Amino acid sequence: RRPPKDESGSELVPPPVIPQLDRRMTGKEVVPLVTQTRSYELLTPLLGGGVEPGVADPVTVIRGSEIRGHLRFWWRACRGGAFNGNLRAMKQREDGLWGAASTKDRPRPSAVDIVVSTDHSGKDVYPFEVVPGSDRRTGRPKPKARASESVAPSYAAFPLQPSEEDVRAGGMETKTKAVREGVRFTLRITYSRGEQEEVEAALWAWETFGGLGARTRRGFGALKLVSIDGRPVGLPAAHEVEAVIREGLQKHVVDGTWPPGVPHLSPNLRTRVTGAHSDPRSAWTYLVQCLKNFRQSRQRGTSSRQPGRSLWPEPAAIRRLTNRRCPGHSQPLSTTHKLPRAAFGLPIVFHFKDQDAGDPYDTILRGRDYERMASPLILRPLACANGQAVGLAAILEGTGVEALPGGLILQGAPGDPAVEATLTPGEARGIPTLRGNPDVLQAFLDTL
């Protein structure tokens, strides 16, 4: 048969087949290679991952450069303790394995080759939609944004929620942001046999704790390894997952000293694994709902539209720092002048709904020298045998608000004052949610 032709009548010649190499030349040395083909599917929707923040790439849904970046991070999280806290030595080893910026006189290619093919690009789904509504005071039509909880837990997807200003300006025609559901891809990875232990550690950690796209630490883009070289990967039973994770930590994570500020795993990582759920989505929803309940702990309110006052000390602390308070909140519920929820990541925007009645205007809790701090808390579902799933919560070490250089400020309060987040045991006993535990993240794990 002759090759097919394009619209101009020219023959379409298929690209040549590139043989799979089993060795490469490094200088004068012949290095044996390992090549694996690993197939994945995403258990949860992909948020972003393209060149535009928060938006999936319309051409290349899964990019090899993104995967390389994730593997670099998780290699550091597993193996960075082998350098006795020496940042320069860790960076040199990292660059030799995963590559670095090269010059004409100093080429520094990666020792790991990555080729990605998208098996199914998925479809757009929308965590929020604009629906008809009415103004509570006037009864006039007023469109509003409504969460589609079947797509993603709204508490995890809140950055995608359109603002009231956007909805007011766009009305029912307001466009909401999409995520990609049903994505599947194949990764072909090649590396020298001498680096097998290093690469396998990065792959294991990425598959267990990581994901693709944005907000992976809140469960988006969670990975499921389907097969390796065409052979299906068996999944553990739900009750076996915690033991499997512990075994992987002991195998892949170096028991050493990481450079300061480098987020990492440890052989004794603080984790919680939930009981079995019917599917990954329900396990994910359960975890996020637990986090929401914990972070938004309140007194009992009179109705869903009139929730009770927060049991956390931040509202009273911000009212004191801004010297603004509405009459209904003239008596503070807390005497602790700290903002402990910084432990979950920064920045945090504090918005009081009664600003017109005297409450503080919007303020931002952030680092003095660093605006952002990624949350040390990882939440994601893990697939199990028989179609079930469990929820995994884990706390990365080596990072956190207590180690943030320059400390914290409350931007927007008079003088952008310095504030603290770390609690004493006595202060923790005054916050019912913590049950006396000054470690906010550990107190959350204890609720699962």
Coordinates of C-alpha atoms in Angstrom, one line a residue:
R1 CA 0.0 0.0 0.0
R2 CA 1.2 3.5 -0.8
P3 CA 1.4 6.0 2.0
P4 CA -1.7 8.3 2.5
K5 CA -1.7 11.8 1.1
D6 CA -2.4 15.2 2.5
E7 CA -4.8 17.8 1.0
S8 CA -2.1 19.0 -1.4
G9 CA -1.5 15.5 -2.8
S10 CA 1.9 15.0 -1.1
E11 CA 2.5 11.6 0.5
L12 CA 2.5 11.5 4.3
V13 CA 5.6 9.7 5.3
P14 CA 5.5 8.3 8.9
P15 CA 8.4 9.3 11.2
P16 CA 11.2 6.8 11.6
V17 CA 11.0 4.3 14.5
I18 CA 13.6 5.2 17.1
P19 CA 15.1 2.1 18.7
Q20 CA 15.0 1.8 22.5
L21 CA 18.6 2.1 23.7
D22 CA 19.9 -0.1 26.5
R23 CA 23.2 1.8 27.0
R24 CA 24.7 5.3 26.3
M25 CA 28.2 6.7 26.1
T26 CA 29.3 9.0 29.0
G27 CA 32.7 10.2 28.0
K28 CA 34.6 7.0 27.2
E29 CA 32.4 4.9 29.4
V30 CA 29.4 2.8 28.3
V31 CA 26.6 3.1 30.8
P32 CA 23.8 0.5 30.9
L33 CA 20.3 2.0 30.8
V34 CA 16.9 1.2 32.3
T35 CA 13.8 2.2 30.3
Q36 CA 10.3 1.9 31.8
T37 CA 6.9 2.7 30.3
R38 CA 4.6 3.7 33.1
S39 CA 0.9 4.4 32.5
Y40 CA -1.1 6.7 34.8
E41 CA -4.6 8.0 35.3
L42 CA -5.7 11.0 37.4
L43 CA -8.0 10.1 40.2
T44 CA -9.1 13.7 40.6
P45 CA -9.4 16.6 38.2
L46 CA -6.4 18.4 36.8
L47 CA -6.3 22.1 37.8
G48 CA -4.1 24.1 35.5
G49 CA -0.8 22.6 34.4
G50 CA -0.4 24.7 31.3
V51 CA 1.6 27.8 30.5
E52 CA -1.2 30.0 31.8
P53 CA -1.7 29.7 35.6
G54 CA -4.8 27.8 36.5
V55 CA -5.6 26.7 33.0
A56 CA -4.9 23.4 31.4
D57 CA -2.8 23.6 28.2
P58 CA -5.1 23.1 25.2
V59 CA -2.4 21.4 23.2
T60 CA -0.2 19.5 25.7
V61 CA -2.3 18.6 28.7
I62 CA 0.6 16.7 30.3
R63 CA 4.0 18.2 29.8
G64 CA 7.3 16.4 30.3
S65 CA 9.0 19.5 31.8
E66 CA 6.3 19.6 34.5
I67 CA 6.9 15.9 35.4
R68 CA 10.6 16.5 35.5
G69 CA 10.1 19.3 38.0
H70 CA 7.9 17.2 40.2
L71 CA 10.4 14.3 40.2
R72 CA 13.2 16.8 41.0
F73 CA 11.2 18.0 44.0
W74 CA 10.4 14.5 45.3
W75 CA 13.9 13.3 44.8
R76 CA 15.1 16.1 47.1
A77 CA 12.3 15.2 49.6
C78 CA 13.5 11.6 49.7
R79 CA 17.3 11.8 49.2
G80 CA 18.3 15.3 50.3
G81 CA 19.2 14.1 53.7
A82 CA 22.3 12.3 52.4
F83 CA 24.3 15.5 52.3
N84 CA 24.5 16.3 56.0
G85 CA 22.7 19.7 55.6
N86 CA 25.1 20.9 52.8
L87 CA 22.9 22.7 50.3
R88 CA 25.6 23.2 47.7
A89 CA 26.4 19.4 47.7
M90 CA 22.7 18.5 47.4
K91 CA 22.3 21.0 44.5
Q92 CA 25.3 19.6 42.6
R93 CA 24.0 16.0 42.9
E94 CA 20.5 17.2 41.9
D95 CA 21.7 19.0 38.9
G96 CA 23.8 16.0 37.8
L97 CA 20.7 13.7 37.9
W98 CA 17.9 16.0 36.7
G99 CA 19.9 18.6 34.7
A100 CA 20.6 22.3 35.0
A101 CA 21.0 25.4 32.9
S102 CA 23.9 24.7 30.4
T103 CA 26.4 26.9 28.8
K104 CA 28.6 26.3 25.7
D105 CA 31.6 25.3 27.9
R106 CA 29.6 23.5 30.5
P107 CA 26.7 21.4 29.3
R108 CA 24.6 20.0 32.1
P109 CA 21.9 17.7 30.6
S110 CA 19.7 15.6 32.7
A111 CA 20.8 12.0 33.2
V112 CA 17.0 11.1 33.0
D113 CA 15.2 11.1 29.7
I114 CA 11.4 11.7 29.9
V115 CA 8.9 11.2 27.0
V116 CA 5.2 11.8 27.7
S117 CA 2.2 10.8 25.6
T118 CA -1.3 11.8 26.4
D119 CA -3.6 8.8 26.1
H120 CA -6.8 10.7 26.9
S121 CA -6.9 14.5 27.4
G122 CA -10.0 14.4 29.4
K123 CA -12.8 16.9 29.3
D124 CA -13.6 20.3 30.8
V125 CA -15.7 20.3 34.0
Y126 CA -16.6 23.3 36.1
P127 CA -16.4 23.3 39.9
F128 CA -18.5 26.5 40.0
E129 CA -21.5 27.6 37.8
V130 CA -23.5 30.8 37.7
V131 CA -27.2 30.2 38.3
P132 CA -30.3 32.5 38.7
G133 CA -30.8 33.9 42.2
S134 CA -32.4 36.8 43.9
D135 CA -31.4 39.6 46.3
R136 CA -32.5 38.8 49.8
R137 CA -33.4 42.3 50.6
T138 CA -35.1 43.5 47.4
G139 CA -36.2 40.2 45.8
R140 CA -34.8 41.3 42.5
P141 CA -33.1 38.8 40.2
K142 CA -29.4 38.4 41.1
P143 CA -27.2 35.7 39.6
K144 CA -24.9 33.9 42.0
A145 CA -22.1 31.4 41.8
R146 CA -22.9 27.9 43.0
A147 CA -20.5 25.0 43.7
S148 CA -20.7 21.7 41.8
E149 CA -19.6 19.4 44.6
S150 CA -19.7 16.4 42.3
V151 CA -16.8 17.9 40.3
A152 CA -14.6 18.9 43.2
P153 CA -15.0 19.9 46.9
S154 CA -15.6 23.6 46.8
Y155 CA -13.4 24.2 49.8
A156 CA -10.4 22.9 47.8
A157 CA -11.5 24.6 44.6
F158 CA -12.2 28.1 46.1
P159 CA -9.5 29.9 43.9
L160 CA -11.7 29.0 40.9
Q161 CA -14.8 30.6 42.4
P162 CA -15.8 33.8 40.5
S163 CA -16.0 36.9 42.7
E164 CA -19.3 38.7 43.4
E165 CA -17.9 41.6 41.3
D166 CA -17.3 39.3 38.3
V167 CA -20.8 37.8 38.6
R168 CA -22.4 41.3 39.0
A169 CA -20.5 42.5 35.8
G170 CA -21.1 39.3 33.7
G171 CA -24.5 38.2 34.9
M172 CA -25.6 34.8 33.7
E173 CA -23.0 35.0 30.9
T174 CA -20.1 35.0 33.5
K175 CA -17.5 32.4 32.5
T176 CA -16.2 30.2 35.2
K177 CA -12.8 28.3 35.2
A178 CA -12.6 24.7 34.2
V179 CA -10.6 21.7 35.4
R180 CA -9.9 18.5 33.3
E181 CA -11.4 15.2 34.3
G182 CA -10.5 11.8 33.0
V183 CA -6.9 12.5 32.0
R184 CA -4.7 9.5 31.2
F185 CA -1.1 9.5 30.1
T186 CA 2.0 7.4 29.6
L187 CA 5.5 8.2 30.8
R188 CA 8.6 6.6 29.2
I189 CA 11.5 7.2 31.4
T190 CA 15.2 6.2 30.7
Y191 CA 18.1 6.5 33.2
S192 CA 21.4 4.8 33.9
R193 CA 21.2 1.6 35.9
G194 CA 23.5 3.2 38.6
E195 CA 20.8 5.8 39.3
Q196 CA 18.0 3.4 39.6
E197 CA 17.7 3.7 43.4
E198 CA 17.5 7.5 43.1
V199 CA 15.0 7.6 40.3
E200 CA 12.7 4.9 41.9
A201 CA 12.6 6.9 45.1
A202 CA 11.5 10.1 43.3
L203 CA 8.8 8.1 41.3
W204 CA 7.5 6.4 44.4
A205 CA 7.2 9.7 46.4
W206 CA 5.6 11.5 43.4
E207 CA 3.0 8.7 42.9
T208 CA 2.2 8.4 46.6
F209 CA 2.2 12.0 47.8
G210 CA 2.2 14.2 44.7
G211 CA 0.2 14.8 41.6
L212 CA 0.1 17.1 38.5
G213 CA -1.0 20.6 38.0
A214 CA -1.9 23.1 40.7
R215 CA -3.2 22.5 44.3
T216 CA -1.9 19.0 44.4
R217 CA -1.5 19.4 48.2
R218 CA -5.3 19.7 48.4
G219 CA -5.9 16.7 46.2
F220 CA -6.1 17.9 42.7
G221 CA -4.3 15.9 40.0
A222 CA -3.9 12.9 42.2
L223 CA -2.0 10.0 40.5
K224 CA -2.8 6.4 40.1
L225 CA -0.1 4.1 38.6
V226 CA -1.9 1.7 36.3
S227 CA 0.8 -0.3 34.6
I228 CA 4.6 -0.7 34.2
D229 CA 5.8 -1.9 30.8
G230 CA 2.3 -3.1 30.1
R231 CA 1.9 -5.2 33.2
P232 CA -1.0 -4.0 35.5
V233 CA 0.1 -2.8 38.9
G234 CA -1.7 -4.5 41.8
L235 CA -3.3 -2.3 44.4
P236 CA -3.2 -2.9 48.2
A237 CA -6.4 -3.5 50.2
A238 CA -7.6 -0.4 52.1
H239 CA -6.4 -1.8 55.4
E240 CA -2.9 -2.4 54.0
V241 CA -2.2 1.1 52.7
E242 CA -0.6 2.5 55.8
A243 CA 1.8 -0.4 56.1
V244 CA 2.7 -0.1 52.4
I245 CA 3.5 3.6 52.8
R246 CA 5.6 2.9 55.9
E247 CA 7.5 0.3 54.0
G248 CA 8.1 2.8 51.1
L249 CA 9.3 5.4 53.5
Q250 CA 11.8 3.1 55.0
K251 CA 13.0 1.9 51.6
H252 CA 13.3 5.2 49.7
V253 CA 13.8 8.0 52.3
V254 CA 17.3 8.7 53.6
D255 CA 17.5 9.1 57.4
G256 CA 19.8 12.1 57.4
T257 CA 20.0 15.9 57.7
W258 CA 18.4 18.2 55.1
P259 CA 19.5 21.7 54.5
P260 CA 17.3 24.3 56.3
G261 CA 14.1 25.2 54.6
V262 CA 14.0 22.2 52.3
P263 CA 10.6 20.4 52.5
H264 CA 11.1 16.6 52.9
L265 CA 9.8 13.3 53.9
S266 CA 11.2 11.2 56.8
P267 CA 11.2 7.5 57.7
N268 CA 8.8 8.5 60.5
L269 CA 6.6 10.9 58.6
R270 CA 3.5 12.0 60.3
T271 CA 0.6 10.6 58.4
R272 CA -3.0 9.5 58.7
V273 CA -4.9 7.1 56.5
T274 CA -8.7 7.0 56.6
G275 CA -10.9 4.0 56.4
A276 CA -12.1 2.6 53.1
H277 CA -14.4 4.7 50.8
S278 CA -16.3 3.6 47.8
D279 CA -14.3 5.6 45.3
P280 CA -11.5 8.2 45.2
R281 CA -13.9 11.2 45.0
S282 CA -15.6 10.3 48.2
A283 CA -12.3 9.8 50.0
W284 CA -11.1 13.2 48.7
T285 CA -14.4 14.9 49.7
Y286 CA -14.2 13.5 53.2
L287 CA -10.6 14.8 53.8
V288 CA -11.5 18.3 52.5
Q289 CA -14.6 18.4 54.6
C290 CA -12.6 17.4 57.7
L291 CA -10.2 20.3 57.0
K292 CA -13.0 22.7 56.4
N293 CA -14.7 21.7 59.7
F294 CA -11.4 22.1 61.6
R295 CA -10.3 25.4 60.1
Q296 CA -13.8 27.0 60.4
S297 CA -14.7 25.7 63.9
R298 CA -17.5 27.9 65.2
Q299 CA -20.0 28.2 68.0
R300 CA -23.5 26.9 67.1
G301 CA -25.3 29.5 65.0
T302 CA -29.0 30.3 64.7
S303 CA -29.1 29.2 61.0
S304 CA -27.0 28.4 58.0
R305 CA -27.1 32.1 57.1
Q306 CA -26.2 33.1 60.6
P307 CA -23.3 30.9 61.7
G308 CA -21.9 31.2 65.2
R309 CA -18.7 33.1 66.0
S310 CA -15.3 31.5 65.3
L311 CA -13.6 29.5 68.0
W312 CA -10.2 30.5 66.6
P313 CA -8.4 33.6 68.1
E314 CA -7.7 35.4 64.8
P315 CA -10.9 37.5 64.7
A316 CA -10.3 38.9 68.2
A317 CA -6.6 39.4 67.4
I318 CA -7.3 41.3 64.2
R319 CA -10.0 43.5 65.8
R320 CA -7.5 44.4 68.5
L321 CA -4.7 45.2 65.9
T322 CA -7.0 47.3 63.8
N323 CA -9.0 48.8 66.6
R324 CA -12.2 48.1 64.7
R325 CA -15.1 46.0 65.9
C326 CA -18.8 46.0 65.3
P327 CA -21.1 46.3 68.3
G328 CA -22.2 42.7 68.2
H329 CA -18.6 41.5 68.7
S330 CA -17.5 44.0 71.3
Q331 CA -16.7 41.2 73.7
P332 CA -13.8 39.0 72.3
L333 CA -14.1 35.3 72.6
S334 CA -10.4 34.8 72.9
T335 CA -7.6 36.6 74.8
T336 CA -4.9 34.9 72.6
H337 CA -3.3 37.5 70.4
K338 CA -1.9 35.1 67.8
L339 CA -2.9 33.8 64.4
P340 CA -2.2 30.0 64.5
R341 CA -3.9 29.1 61.2
A342 CA -0.9 30.4 59.4
A343 CA 0.3 26.8 59.8
F344 CA -1.9 25.7 56.9
G345 CA -0.1 28.0 54.4
L346 CA 0.2 31.7 53.4
P347 CA -1.1 34.1 52.5
I348 CA -4.5 34.2 54.3
V349 CA -7.0 36.9 53.5
F350 CA -9.3 37.8 56.4
H351 CA -12.6 39.3 55.4
F352 CA -15.2 40.4 57.9
K353 CA -18.8 40.7 56.5
D354 CA -19.8 43.5 59.0
Q355 CA -17.2 46.0 57.8
D356 CA -20.0 48.6 57.3
A357 CA -20.9 48.1 61.0
G358 CA -17.4 48.8 62.2
D359 CA -15.5 45.5 61.8
P360 CA -12.0 45.4 60.2
Y361 CA -11.4 45.9 56.6
D362 CA -9.7 43.1 54.7
T363 CA -6.2 42.2 56.0
I364 CA -3.6 39.7 54.7
L365 CA -1.6 37.4 56.9
R366 CA 1.8 36.8 55.1
G367 CA 5.5 36.6 55.7
R368 CA 7.4 39.8 56.1
D369 CA 10.0 38.8 53.5
Y370 CA 8.0 36.1 51.7
E371 CA 4.4 36.6 50.6
R372 CA 3.7 32.9 50.0
M373 CA 4.3 29.7 52.0
A374 CA 3.1 26.4 50.6
S375 CA 1.1 24.3 53.0
P376 CA 3.1 21.5 54.7
L377 CA -0.2 19.6 54.8
I378 CA -0.9 17.1 52.0
L379 CA -4.4 15.7 51.4
R380 CA -5.2 13.3 48.6
P381 CA -7.0 10.1 47.8
L382 CA -5.2 6.8 47.1
A383 CA -6.7 4.0 45.0
C384 CA -7.1 0.6 46.6
A385 CA -8.1 -2.9 45.5
N386 CA -11.7 -3.6 44.6
G387 CA -12.3 -0.1 43.3
Q388 CA -12.1 1.4 46.8
A389 CA -10.0 4.3 48.0
V390 CA -8.6 5.8 51.2
G391 CA -7.7 9.3 52.1
L392 CA -4.1 10.2 53.0
A393 CA -3.0 13.2 55.1
A394 CA 0.7 13.8 55.6
I395 CA 2.8 16.7 57.0
L396 CA 6.0 17.6 55.1
E397 CA 9.0 18.3 57.4
G398 CA 11.6 21.0 57.0
T399 CA 9.1 23.8 56.3
G400 CA 6.5 25.6 58.1
V401 CA 5.5 28.9 59.6
E402 CA 7.9 28.5 62.6
A403 CA 10.9 28.4 60.1
L404 CA 9.7 31.3 57.9
P405 CA 12.6 33.9 57.7
G406 CA 11.5 37.4 58.8
G407 CA 8.4 36.2 60.6
L408 CA 4.8 37.2 59.9
I409 CA 3.0 40.5 59.4
L410 CA -0.7 41.4 59.1
Q411 CA -0.8 43.5 56.0
G412 CA -3.6 46.1 56.0
A413 CA -3.6 46.7 59.7
P414 CA -2.1 50.0 60.8
G415 CA 1.6 49.8 60.3
D416 CA 1.5 46.3 59.0
P417 CA 2.4 44.9 62.5
A418 CA 4.4 41.9 63.2
V419 CA 2.3 38.9 64.5
E420 CA 2.9 35.5 65.8
A421 CA 1.4 32.1 65.0
T422 CA 3.2 29.6 67.3
L423 CA 1.1 28.7 70.4
T424 CA 2.1 27.8 73.9
P425 CA 0.4 24.8 75.5
G426 CA -1.6 27.2 77.7
E427 CA -2.8 29.1 74.7
A428 CA -3.7 25.9 72.9
R429 CA -5.9 24.9 75.9
G430 CA -7.9 28.0 75.3
I431 CA -8.8 27.0 71.7
P432 CA -11.4 24.1 71.9
T433 CA -10.6 22.9 68.4
L434 CA -7.0 22.1 69.4
R435 CA -7.8 20.1 72.5
G436 CA -4.7 21.5 74.2
N437 CA -2.3 20.6 71.3
P438 CA -0.2 23.7 70.3
D439 CA 0.8 21.9 67.1
V440 CA -2.0 22.9 64.8
L441 CA -1.3 20.5 62.0
Q442 CA -0.9 17.5 64.3
A443 CA -4.1 18.5 66.0
F444 CA -5.8 18.3 62.6
L445 CA -4.4 14.8 61.9
D446 CA -5.7 13.7 65.3
T447 CA -9.3 14.5 64.2
L448 CA -9.1 12.0 61.2

